[in-house]
Coordinates of C-alpha atoms in Angstrom, one line a residue:
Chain A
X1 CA -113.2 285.5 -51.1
X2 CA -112.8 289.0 -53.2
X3 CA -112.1 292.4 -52.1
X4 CA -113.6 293.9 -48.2
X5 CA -116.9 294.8 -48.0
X6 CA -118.3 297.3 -45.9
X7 CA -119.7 296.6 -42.8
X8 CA -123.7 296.4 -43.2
X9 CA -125.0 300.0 -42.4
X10 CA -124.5 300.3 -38.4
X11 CA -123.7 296.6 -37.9
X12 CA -120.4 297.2 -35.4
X13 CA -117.2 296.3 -37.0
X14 CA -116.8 293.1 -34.5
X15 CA -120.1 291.9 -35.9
X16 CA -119.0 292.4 -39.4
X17 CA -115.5 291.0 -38.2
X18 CA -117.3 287.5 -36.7
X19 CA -119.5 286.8 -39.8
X20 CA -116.8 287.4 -41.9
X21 CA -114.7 284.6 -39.7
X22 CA -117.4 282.0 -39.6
X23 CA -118.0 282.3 -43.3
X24 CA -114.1 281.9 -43.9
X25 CA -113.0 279.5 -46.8
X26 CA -116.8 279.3 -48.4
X27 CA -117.7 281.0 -51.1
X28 CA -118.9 284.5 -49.3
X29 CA -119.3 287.9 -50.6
X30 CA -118.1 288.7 -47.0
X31 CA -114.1 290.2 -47.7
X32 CA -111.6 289.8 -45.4
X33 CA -112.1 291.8 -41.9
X34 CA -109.6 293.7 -39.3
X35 CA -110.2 294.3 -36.1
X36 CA -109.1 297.5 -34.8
X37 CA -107.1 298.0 -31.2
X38 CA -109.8 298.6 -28.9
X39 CA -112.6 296.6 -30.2
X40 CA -109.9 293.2 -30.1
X41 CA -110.7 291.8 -26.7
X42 CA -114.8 292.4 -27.8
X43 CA -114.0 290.5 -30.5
X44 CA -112.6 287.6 -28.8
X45 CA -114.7 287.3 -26.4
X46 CA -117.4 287.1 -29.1
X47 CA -115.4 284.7 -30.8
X48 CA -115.2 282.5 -27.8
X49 CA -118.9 282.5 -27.0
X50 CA -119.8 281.8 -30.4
X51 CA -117.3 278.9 -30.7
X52 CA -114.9 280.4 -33.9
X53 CA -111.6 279.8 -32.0
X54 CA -110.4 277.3 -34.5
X55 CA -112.1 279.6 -37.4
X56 CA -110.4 283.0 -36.5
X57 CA -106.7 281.0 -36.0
X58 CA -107.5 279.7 -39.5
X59 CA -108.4 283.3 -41.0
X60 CA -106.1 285.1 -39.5
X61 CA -103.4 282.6 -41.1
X62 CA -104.9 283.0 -44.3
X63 CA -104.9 286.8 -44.1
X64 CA -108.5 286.8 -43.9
X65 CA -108.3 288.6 -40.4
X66 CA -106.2 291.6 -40.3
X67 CA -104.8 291.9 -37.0
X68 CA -101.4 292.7 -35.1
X69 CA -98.9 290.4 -34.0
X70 CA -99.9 290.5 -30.7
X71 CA -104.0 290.0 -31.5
X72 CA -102.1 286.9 -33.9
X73 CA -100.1 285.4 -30.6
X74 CA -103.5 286.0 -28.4
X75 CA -105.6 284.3 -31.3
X76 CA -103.0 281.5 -31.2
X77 CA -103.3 281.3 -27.4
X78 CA -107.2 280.6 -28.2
X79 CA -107.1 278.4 -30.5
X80 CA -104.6 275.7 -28.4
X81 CA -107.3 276.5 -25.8
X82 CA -110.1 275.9 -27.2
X83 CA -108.2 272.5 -28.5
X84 CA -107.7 271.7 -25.5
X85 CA -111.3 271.7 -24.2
X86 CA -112.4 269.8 -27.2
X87 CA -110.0 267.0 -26.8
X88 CA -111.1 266.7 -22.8
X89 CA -115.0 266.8 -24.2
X90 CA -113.9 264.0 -26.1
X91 CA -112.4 262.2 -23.6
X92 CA -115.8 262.2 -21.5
X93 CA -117.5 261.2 -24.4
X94 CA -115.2 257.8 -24.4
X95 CA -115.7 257.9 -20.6
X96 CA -120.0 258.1 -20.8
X97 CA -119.7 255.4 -23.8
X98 CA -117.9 253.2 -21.4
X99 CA -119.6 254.1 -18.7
X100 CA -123.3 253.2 -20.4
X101 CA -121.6 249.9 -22.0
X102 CA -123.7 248.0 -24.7
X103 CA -127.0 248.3 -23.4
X104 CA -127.4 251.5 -24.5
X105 CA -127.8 252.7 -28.1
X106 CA -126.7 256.0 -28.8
X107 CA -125.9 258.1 -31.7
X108 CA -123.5 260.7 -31.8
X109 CA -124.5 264.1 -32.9
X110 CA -123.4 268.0 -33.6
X111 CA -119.4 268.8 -33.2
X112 CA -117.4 265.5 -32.8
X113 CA -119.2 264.3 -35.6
X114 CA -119.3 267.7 -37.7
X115 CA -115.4 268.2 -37.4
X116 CA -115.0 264.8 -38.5
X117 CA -117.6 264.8 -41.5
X118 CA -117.9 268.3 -42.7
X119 CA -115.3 270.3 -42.1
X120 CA -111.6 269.7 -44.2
X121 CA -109.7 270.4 -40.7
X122 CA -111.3 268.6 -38.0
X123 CA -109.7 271.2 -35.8
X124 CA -111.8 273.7 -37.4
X125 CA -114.8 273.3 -35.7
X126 CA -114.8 273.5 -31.8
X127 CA -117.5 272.4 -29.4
X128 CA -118.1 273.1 -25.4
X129 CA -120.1 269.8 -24.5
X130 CA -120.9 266.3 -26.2
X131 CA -124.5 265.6 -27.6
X132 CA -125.7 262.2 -27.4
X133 CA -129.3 260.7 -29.0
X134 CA -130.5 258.2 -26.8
X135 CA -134.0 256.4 -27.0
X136 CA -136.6 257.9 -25.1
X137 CA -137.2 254.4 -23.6
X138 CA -133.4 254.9 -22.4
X139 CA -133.2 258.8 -21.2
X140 CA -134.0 257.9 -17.4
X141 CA -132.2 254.6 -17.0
X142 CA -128.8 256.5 -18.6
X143 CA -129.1 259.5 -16.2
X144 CA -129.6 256.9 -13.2
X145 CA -126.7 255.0 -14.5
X146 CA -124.2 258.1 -15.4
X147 CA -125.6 260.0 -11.7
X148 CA -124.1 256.5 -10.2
X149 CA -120.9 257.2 -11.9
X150 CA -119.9 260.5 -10.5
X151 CA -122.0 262.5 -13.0
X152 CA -124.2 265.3 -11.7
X153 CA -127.3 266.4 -13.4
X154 CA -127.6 270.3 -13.7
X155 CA -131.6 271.2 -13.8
X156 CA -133.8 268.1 -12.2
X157 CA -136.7 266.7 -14.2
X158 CA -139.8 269.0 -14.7
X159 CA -141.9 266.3 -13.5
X160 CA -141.0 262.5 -13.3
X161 CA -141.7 261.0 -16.8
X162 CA -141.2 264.4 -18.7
X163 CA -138.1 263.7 -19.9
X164 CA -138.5 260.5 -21.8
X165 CA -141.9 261.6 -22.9
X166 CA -141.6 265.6 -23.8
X167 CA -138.0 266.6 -23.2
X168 CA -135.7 267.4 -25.6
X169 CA -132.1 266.8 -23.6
X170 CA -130.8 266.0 -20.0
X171 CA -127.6 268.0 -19.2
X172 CA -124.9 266.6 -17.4
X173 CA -121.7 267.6 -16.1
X174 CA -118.4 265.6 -14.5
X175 CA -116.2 266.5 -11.6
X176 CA -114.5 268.4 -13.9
X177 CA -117.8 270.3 -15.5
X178 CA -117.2 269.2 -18.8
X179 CA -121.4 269.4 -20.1
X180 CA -122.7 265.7 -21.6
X181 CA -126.2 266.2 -23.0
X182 CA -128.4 263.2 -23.3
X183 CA -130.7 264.3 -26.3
X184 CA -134.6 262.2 -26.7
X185 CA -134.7 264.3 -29.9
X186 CA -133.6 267.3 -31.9
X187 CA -135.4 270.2 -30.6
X188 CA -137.7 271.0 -27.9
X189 CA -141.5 271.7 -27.8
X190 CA -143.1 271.3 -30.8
X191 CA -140.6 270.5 -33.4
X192 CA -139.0 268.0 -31.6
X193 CA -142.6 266.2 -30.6
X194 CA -143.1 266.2 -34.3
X195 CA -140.3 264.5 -35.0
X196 CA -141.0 260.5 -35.7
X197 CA -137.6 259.4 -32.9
X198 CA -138.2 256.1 -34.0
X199 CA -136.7 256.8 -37.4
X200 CA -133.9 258.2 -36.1
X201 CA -132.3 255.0 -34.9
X202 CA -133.3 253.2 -38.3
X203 CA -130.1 253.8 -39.6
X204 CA -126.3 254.7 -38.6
X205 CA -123.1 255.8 -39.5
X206 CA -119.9 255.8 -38.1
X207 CA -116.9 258.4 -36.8
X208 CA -113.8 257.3 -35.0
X209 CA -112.6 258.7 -32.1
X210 CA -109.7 257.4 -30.6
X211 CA -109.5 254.4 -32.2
X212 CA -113.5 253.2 -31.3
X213 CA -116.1 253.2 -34.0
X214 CA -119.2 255.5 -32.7
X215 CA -122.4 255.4 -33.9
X216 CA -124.1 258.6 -35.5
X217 CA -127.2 259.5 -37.7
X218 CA -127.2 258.5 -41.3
X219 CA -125.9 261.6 -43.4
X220 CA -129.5 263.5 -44.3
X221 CA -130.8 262.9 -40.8
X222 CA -127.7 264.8 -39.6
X223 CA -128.0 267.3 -41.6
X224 CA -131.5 267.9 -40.7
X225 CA -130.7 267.9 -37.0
X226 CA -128.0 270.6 -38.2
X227 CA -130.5 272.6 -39.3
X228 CA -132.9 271.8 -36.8
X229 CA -129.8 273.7 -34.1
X230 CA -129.3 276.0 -36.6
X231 CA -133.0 277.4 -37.2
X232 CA -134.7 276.9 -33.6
X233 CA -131.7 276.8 -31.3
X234 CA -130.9 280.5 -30.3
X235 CA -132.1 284.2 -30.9
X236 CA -130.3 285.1 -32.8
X237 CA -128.6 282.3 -34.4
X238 CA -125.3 281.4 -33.8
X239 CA -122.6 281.6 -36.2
X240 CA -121.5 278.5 -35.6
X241 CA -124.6 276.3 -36.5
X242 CA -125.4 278.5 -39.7
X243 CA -121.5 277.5 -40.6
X244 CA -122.4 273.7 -40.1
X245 CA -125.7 274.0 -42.2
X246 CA -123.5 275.7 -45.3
X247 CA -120.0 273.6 -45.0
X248 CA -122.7 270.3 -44.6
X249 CA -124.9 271.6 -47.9
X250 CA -121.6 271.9 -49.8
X251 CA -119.0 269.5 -48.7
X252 CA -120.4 266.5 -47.6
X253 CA -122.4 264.5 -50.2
X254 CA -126.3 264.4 -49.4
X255 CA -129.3 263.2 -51.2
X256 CA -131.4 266.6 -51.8
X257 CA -134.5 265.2 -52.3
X258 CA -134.1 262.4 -49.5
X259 CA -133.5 265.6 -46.8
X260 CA -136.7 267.2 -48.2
X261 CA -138.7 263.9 -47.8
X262 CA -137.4 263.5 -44.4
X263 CA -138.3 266.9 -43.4
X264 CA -141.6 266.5 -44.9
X265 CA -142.2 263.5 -42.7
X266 CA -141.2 266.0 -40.0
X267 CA -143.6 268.6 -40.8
X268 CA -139.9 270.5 -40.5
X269 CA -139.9 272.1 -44.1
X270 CA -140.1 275.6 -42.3
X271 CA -137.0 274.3 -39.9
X272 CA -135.2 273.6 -43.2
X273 CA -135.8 276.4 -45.2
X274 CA -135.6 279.3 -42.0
X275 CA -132.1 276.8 -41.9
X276 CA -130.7 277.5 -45.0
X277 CA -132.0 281.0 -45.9
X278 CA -130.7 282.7 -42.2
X279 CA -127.0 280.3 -43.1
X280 CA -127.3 282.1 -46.9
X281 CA -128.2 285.0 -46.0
X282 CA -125.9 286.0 -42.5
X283 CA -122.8 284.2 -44.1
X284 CA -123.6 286.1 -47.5
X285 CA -123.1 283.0 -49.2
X286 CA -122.6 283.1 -53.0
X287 CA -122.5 279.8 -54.0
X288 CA -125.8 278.3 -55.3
X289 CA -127.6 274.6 -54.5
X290 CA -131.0 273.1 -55.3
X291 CA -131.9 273.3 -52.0
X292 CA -131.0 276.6 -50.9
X293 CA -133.1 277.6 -54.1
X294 CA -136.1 275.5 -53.0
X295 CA -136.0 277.3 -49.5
X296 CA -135.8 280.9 -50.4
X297 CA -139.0 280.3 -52.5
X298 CA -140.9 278.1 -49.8
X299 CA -143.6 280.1 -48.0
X300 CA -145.0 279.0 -44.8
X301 CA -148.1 278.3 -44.4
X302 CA -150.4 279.2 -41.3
X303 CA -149.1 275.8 -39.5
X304 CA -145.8 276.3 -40.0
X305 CA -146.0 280.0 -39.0
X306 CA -147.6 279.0 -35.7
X307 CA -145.1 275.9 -35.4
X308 CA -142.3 278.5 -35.5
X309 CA -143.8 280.8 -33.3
X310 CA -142.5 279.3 -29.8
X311 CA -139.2 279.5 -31.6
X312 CA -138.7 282.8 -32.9
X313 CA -141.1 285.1 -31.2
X314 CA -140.2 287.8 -29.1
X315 CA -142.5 285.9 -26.7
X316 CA -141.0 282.8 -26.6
X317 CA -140.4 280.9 -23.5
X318 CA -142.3 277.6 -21.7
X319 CA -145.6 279.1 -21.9
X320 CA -145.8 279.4 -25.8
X321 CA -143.4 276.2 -26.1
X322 CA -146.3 274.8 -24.1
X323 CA -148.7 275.8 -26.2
X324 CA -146.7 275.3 -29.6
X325 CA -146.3 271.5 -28.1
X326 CA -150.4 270.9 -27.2
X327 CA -150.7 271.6 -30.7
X328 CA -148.0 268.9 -32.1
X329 CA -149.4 266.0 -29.4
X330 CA -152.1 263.9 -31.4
X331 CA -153.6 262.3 -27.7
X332 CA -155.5 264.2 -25.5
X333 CA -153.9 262.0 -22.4
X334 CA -150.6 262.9 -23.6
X335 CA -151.7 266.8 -23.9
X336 CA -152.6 266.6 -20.1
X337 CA -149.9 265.3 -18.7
X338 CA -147.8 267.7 -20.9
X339 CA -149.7 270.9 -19.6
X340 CA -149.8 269.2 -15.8
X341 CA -145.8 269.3 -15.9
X342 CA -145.5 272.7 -17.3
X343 CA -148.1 274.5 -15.1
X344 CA -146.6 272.4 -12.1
X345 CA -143.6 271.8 -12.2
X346 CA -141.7 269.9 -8.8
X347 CA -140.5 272.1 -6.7
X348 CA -136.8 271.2 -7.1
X349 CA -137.2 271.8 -10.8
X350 CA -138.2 275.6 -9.7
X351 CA -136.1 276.3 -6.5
X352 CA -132.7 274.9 -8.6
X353 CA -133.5 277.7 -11.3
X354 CA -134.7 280.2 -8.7
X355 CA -138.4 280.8 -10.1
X356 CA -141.8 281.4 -9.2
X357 CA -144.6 279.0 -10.6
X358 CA -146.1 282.0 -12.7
X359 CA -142.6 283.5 -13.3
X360 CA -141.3 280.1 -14.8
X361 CA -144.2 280.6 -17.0
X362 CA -143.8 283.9 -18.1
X363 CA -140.0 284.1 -18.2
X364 CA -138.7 285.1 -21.9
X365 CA -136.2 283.0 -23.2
X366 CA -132.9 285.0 -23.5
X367 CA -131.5 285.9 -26.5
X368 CA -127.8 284.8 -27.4
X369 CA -125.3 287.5 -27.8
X370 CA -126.2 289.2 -31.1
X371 CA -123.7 288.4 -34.2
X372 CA -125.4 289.3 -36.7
X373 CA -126.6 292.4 -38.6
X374 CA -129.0 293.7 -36.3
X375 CA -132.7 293.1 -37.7
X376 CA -135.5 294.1 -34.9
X377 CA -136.9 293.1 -32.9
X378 CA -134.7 289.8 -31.7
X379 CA -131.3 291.1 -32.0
X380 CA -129.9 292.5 -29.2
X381 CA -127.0 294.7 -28.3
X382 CA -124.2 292.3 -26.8
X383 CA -124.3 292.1 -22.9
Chain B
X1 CA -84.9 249.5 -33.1
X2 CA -84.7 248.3 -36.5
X3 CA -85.5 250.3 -39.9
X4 CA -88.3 248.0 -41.2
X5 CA -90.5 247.3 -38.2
X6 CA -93.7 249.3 -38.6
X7 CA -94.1 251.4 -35.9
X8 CA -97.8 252.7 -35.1
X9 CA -99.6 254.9 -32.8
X10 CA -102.4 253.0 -30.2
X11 CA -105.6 254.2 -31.6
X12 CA -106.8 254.0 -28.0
X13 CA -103.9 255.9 -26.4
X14 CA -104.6 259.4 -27.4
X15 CA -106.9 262.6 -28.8
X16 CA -105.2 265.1 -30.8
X17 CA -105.7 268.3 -32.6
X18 CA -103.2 269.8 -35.0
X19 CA -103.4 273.5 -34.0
X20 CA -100.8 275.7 -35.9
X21 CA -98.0 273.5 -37.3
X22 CA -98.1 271.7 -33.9
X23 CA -100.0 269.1 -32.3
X24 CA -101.8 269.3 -29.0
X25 CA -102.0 265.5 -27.5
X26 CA -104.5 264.5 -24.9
X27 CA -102.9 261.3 -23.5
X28 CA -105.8 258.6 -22.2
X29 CA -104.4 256.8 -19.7
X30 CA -103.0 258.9 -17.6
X31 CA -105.4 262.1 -18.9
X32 CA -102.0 264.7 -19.6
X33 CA -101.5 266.9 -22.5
X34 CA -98.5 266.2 -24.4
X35 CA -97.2 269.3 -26.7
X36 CA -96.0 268.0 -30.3
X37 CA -93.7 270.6 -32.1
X38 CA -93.5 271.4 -35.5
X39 CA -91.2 268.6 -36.2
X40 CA -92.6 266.2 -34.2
X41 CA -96.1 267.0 -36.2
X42 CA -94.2 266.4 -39.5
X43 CA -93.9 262.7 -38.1
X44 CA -97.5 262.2 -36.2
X45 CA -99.5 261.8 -39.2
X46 CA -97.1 258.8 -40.8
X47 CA -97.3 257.5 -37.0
X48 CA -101.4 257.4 -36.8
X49 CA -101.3 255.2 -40.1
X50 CA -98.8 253.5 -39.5
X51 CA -94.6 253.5 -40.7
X52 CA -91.3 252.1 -40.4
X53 CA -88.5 253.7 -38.5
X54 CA -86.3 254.9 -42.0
X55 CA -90.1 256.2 -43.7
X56 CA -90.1 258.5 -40.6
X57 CA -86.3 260.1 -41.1
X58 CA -87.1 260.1 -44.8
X59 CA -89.6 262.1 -43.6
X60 CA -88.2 264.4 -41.8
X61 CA -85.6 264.4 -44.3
X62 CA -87.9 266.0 -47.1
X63 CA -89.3 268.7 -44.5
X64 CA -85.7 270.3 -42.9
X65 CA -82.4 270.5 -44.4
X66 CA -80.7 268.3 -42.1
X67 CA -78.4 265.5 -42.7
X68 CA -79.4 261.7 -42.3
X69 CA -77.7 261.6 -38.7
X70 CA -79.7 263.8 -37.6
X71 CA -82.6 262.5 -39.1
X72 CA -82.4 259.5 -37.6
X73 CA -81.2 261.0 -34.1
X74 CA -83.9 262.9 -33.7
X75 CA -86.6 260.4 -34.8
X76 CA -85.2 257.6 -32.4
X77 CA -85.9 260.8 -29.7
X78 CA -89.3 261.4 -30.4
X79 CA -90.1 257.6 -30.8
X80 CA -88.5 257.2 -27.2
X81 CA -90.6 260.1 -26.0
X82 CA -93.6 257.9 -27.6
X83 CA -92.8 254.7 -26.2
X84 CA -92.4 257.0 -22.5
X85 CA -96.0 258.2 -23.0
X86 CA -97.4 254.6 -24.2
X87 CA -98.2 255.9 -27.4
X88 CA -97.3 253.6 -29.8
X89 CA -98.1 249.7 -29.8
X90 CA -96.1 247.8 -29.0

């Protein structure tokens, strides 16, 4: 990094001062931050809910983060937090493999297998729950078979069959709460329908944790489900996932052309590009690559604009993920039962989440606490 | 304990995170965090892949200005410590 650059014009310092962090040791026209006195516990809290524990610790060691000695000591305090957590997330991931035993296939995805993979210090890059692919032939058989074990699911089903055939990911939690999520696929509505799951499993690689051998995605078809987080998972993006798309791109060694094949195959070229442009663009990323190149010159087309629509409007929420999804399911049998689920949903499904029929419907999504320079209309002020 | 046994950590017993020059340790079996100072985290990497007892003092040796008594001292400790926690195989 070179000199401090000024905030972007009324972007609040702590903004400035969390994109700064998360771009930290890349290549970033981003300077070094400080935080001033009163704006510190904002900070951190912002720091915490966007997962950059282990990131500020690191900059603040490398003088990349200007703070006090105090702010330093209640950094540090975060960070051995933070570790903490991660190491107890992986201990419930050992606990779930064992727990599931052989029958089950799973892949590994998102932080255990980023920290590992991508990042140079594996302590760098913190997570809050455990993401495991399953085969949709699997979902219901693992949640019986983890519910018999003590594990308690947090929303029920939408309707029986929904999740193996339309969700996206069961969320579990222990007696502790620690959060396991049993992913079908890599995004929900229609992004995730439009991705071929089969292919998923056609390949594997490998991290070790503890001593056992897990399996995870080959390397493009993580990176792809990086970016699939990064670009449809919150509004605004979090730091985080743009982080994991840029330290993936440039320090783990990935077949360009392969990614863009696979995303073809996705119909996820928007996903990508949207991907690498908001990761380039929030973490004002200097360094250049093929890809990033290929993606700020791609142009969507009507379908993609209208494939990213249930993601990104200020609409979104079930009823134009419904609609987004009709228009990603090729059978007409397989529309119905889609639209039967979302328009009735069981009544457990509603009375756990405290809604209405029409108000499930109609509810916006929420956005995420805002970390980036504001950019109407999805940014919001943070809560 | 001899100087040319290999001593090694479990791969199964533990998590760990190295978190500013020290080492956070989530023991398995009994589920307890274990703190690792500094010097104990000069000595936890050569444990994971694997070393003998007078690899470790060297060591500790090269990272503190301490004599080869020490050394050795205070590596037997934190071995003991290990063995105590079921760290390393046996």
């Amino acid at each position: 990094m070179t000199g401090s650059k000024p905030s972007t014009p009324g972007e609040p310092s702590v903004t400035r001062a969390l994109r700064s962090v998360a771009a930290h040791g890349l290549p970033s026209r981003l300077g070094p931050a400080a935080i001033a006195g009163p704006a510190w516990a904002h900070f951190m809290a912002m720091a915490e809910h966007q997962r950059l524990q282990g990131l500020v610790g690191e900059a603040i060691q490398a003088g990349a983060l200007r703070v006090s000695a105090e702010q330093a000591a209640q950094a540090r305090r975060a960070t051995i937090e933070a570790a903490r957590q991660v190491l107890a997330l992986e201990a419930v991931l050992l606990r779930a493999l064992s727990t599931l035993g052989p029958a089950y296939p799973v892949r590994l995805l998102k932080g255990p297998v980023l920290a590992r993979t991508a990042y140079d210090d594996v302590s760098s890059r913190g997570f809050i729950d455990i993401d495991l692919l399953l085969p949709s032939t699997h979902v219901d058989a693992a949640v019986t078979t983890l519910e018999a074990a003590g594990w308690r699911r947090l929303t029920p089903q939408l309707r029986a069959g929904f999740d193996r055939r339309f969700g996206k990911t069961v969320c579990l939690e222990d007696s502790d709460g620690l959060q396991l999520d049993l992913h079908r696929t890599l995004a929900k509505g229609p992004y995730g329908l439009l991705i071929d799951v089969d292919s998923l499993w056609a390949g594997e690689t490998h991290v070790s944790v503890a001593g056992q051998q897990i399996p995870c995605l080959p390397a493009e078809h993580h990176f792809l489900a990086v970016c699939y987080h990064a670009a449809l998972g919150d509004v605004p993006p979090r730091l985080v996932p743009l982080r994991d798309v840029a330290q993936t791109l440039l320090h783990t060694d990935l077949d360009a052309d392969r990614i863009a094949a696979l995303a073809r195959s996705w119909r996820g070229e928007a996903v990508l590009a949207r991907a690498l442009t908001l990761a380039w663009e929030i973490l004002e990323l200097e360094q250049a690559h093929p890809l990033v190149e290929w993606a700020r010159a791609y142009r969507p087309g009507l379908v993609a604009r209208l494939d990213l629509l249930p993601y990104v409007s200020r609409w979104r929420g079930p009823a134009l993920m419904m609609l987004g999804s009709l228009r990603a399911l090729p059978e007409t049998r397989a529309r119905m039962a889609l639209v039967r689920a979302m328009v009735f949903p069981e009544r457990a499904f509603l009375e756990r989440r405290g809604l209405s029929r029409l108000r499930w419907l109609w509810k916006p999504s929420r956005s995420s606490q805002a970390c980036v320079p504001a950019r109407p209309p999805t940014c919001e002020a943070p809560e | 304990m001899t100087g040319e046994a290999r001593l090694r950590l479990r791969p199964a017993a533990a998590l760990w995170r190295e978190v500013h020059g020290e080492t956070i340790v989530l023991q398995l079996d009994q589920s307890q965090y274990l703190g690792v100072n500094a010097a104990g985290t000069v000595l936890w990497p050569a444990l994971v892949a694997g070393a003998t007892r007078d690899e470790l003092v060297g060591r500790l040796l090269s990272a503190y200005a301490i004599g080869q008594d020490q050394a050795a001292l205070d590596v037997d400790a934190f071995l003991l410590a290990c063995r105590a926690h079921n760290l390393l195989e046996p």
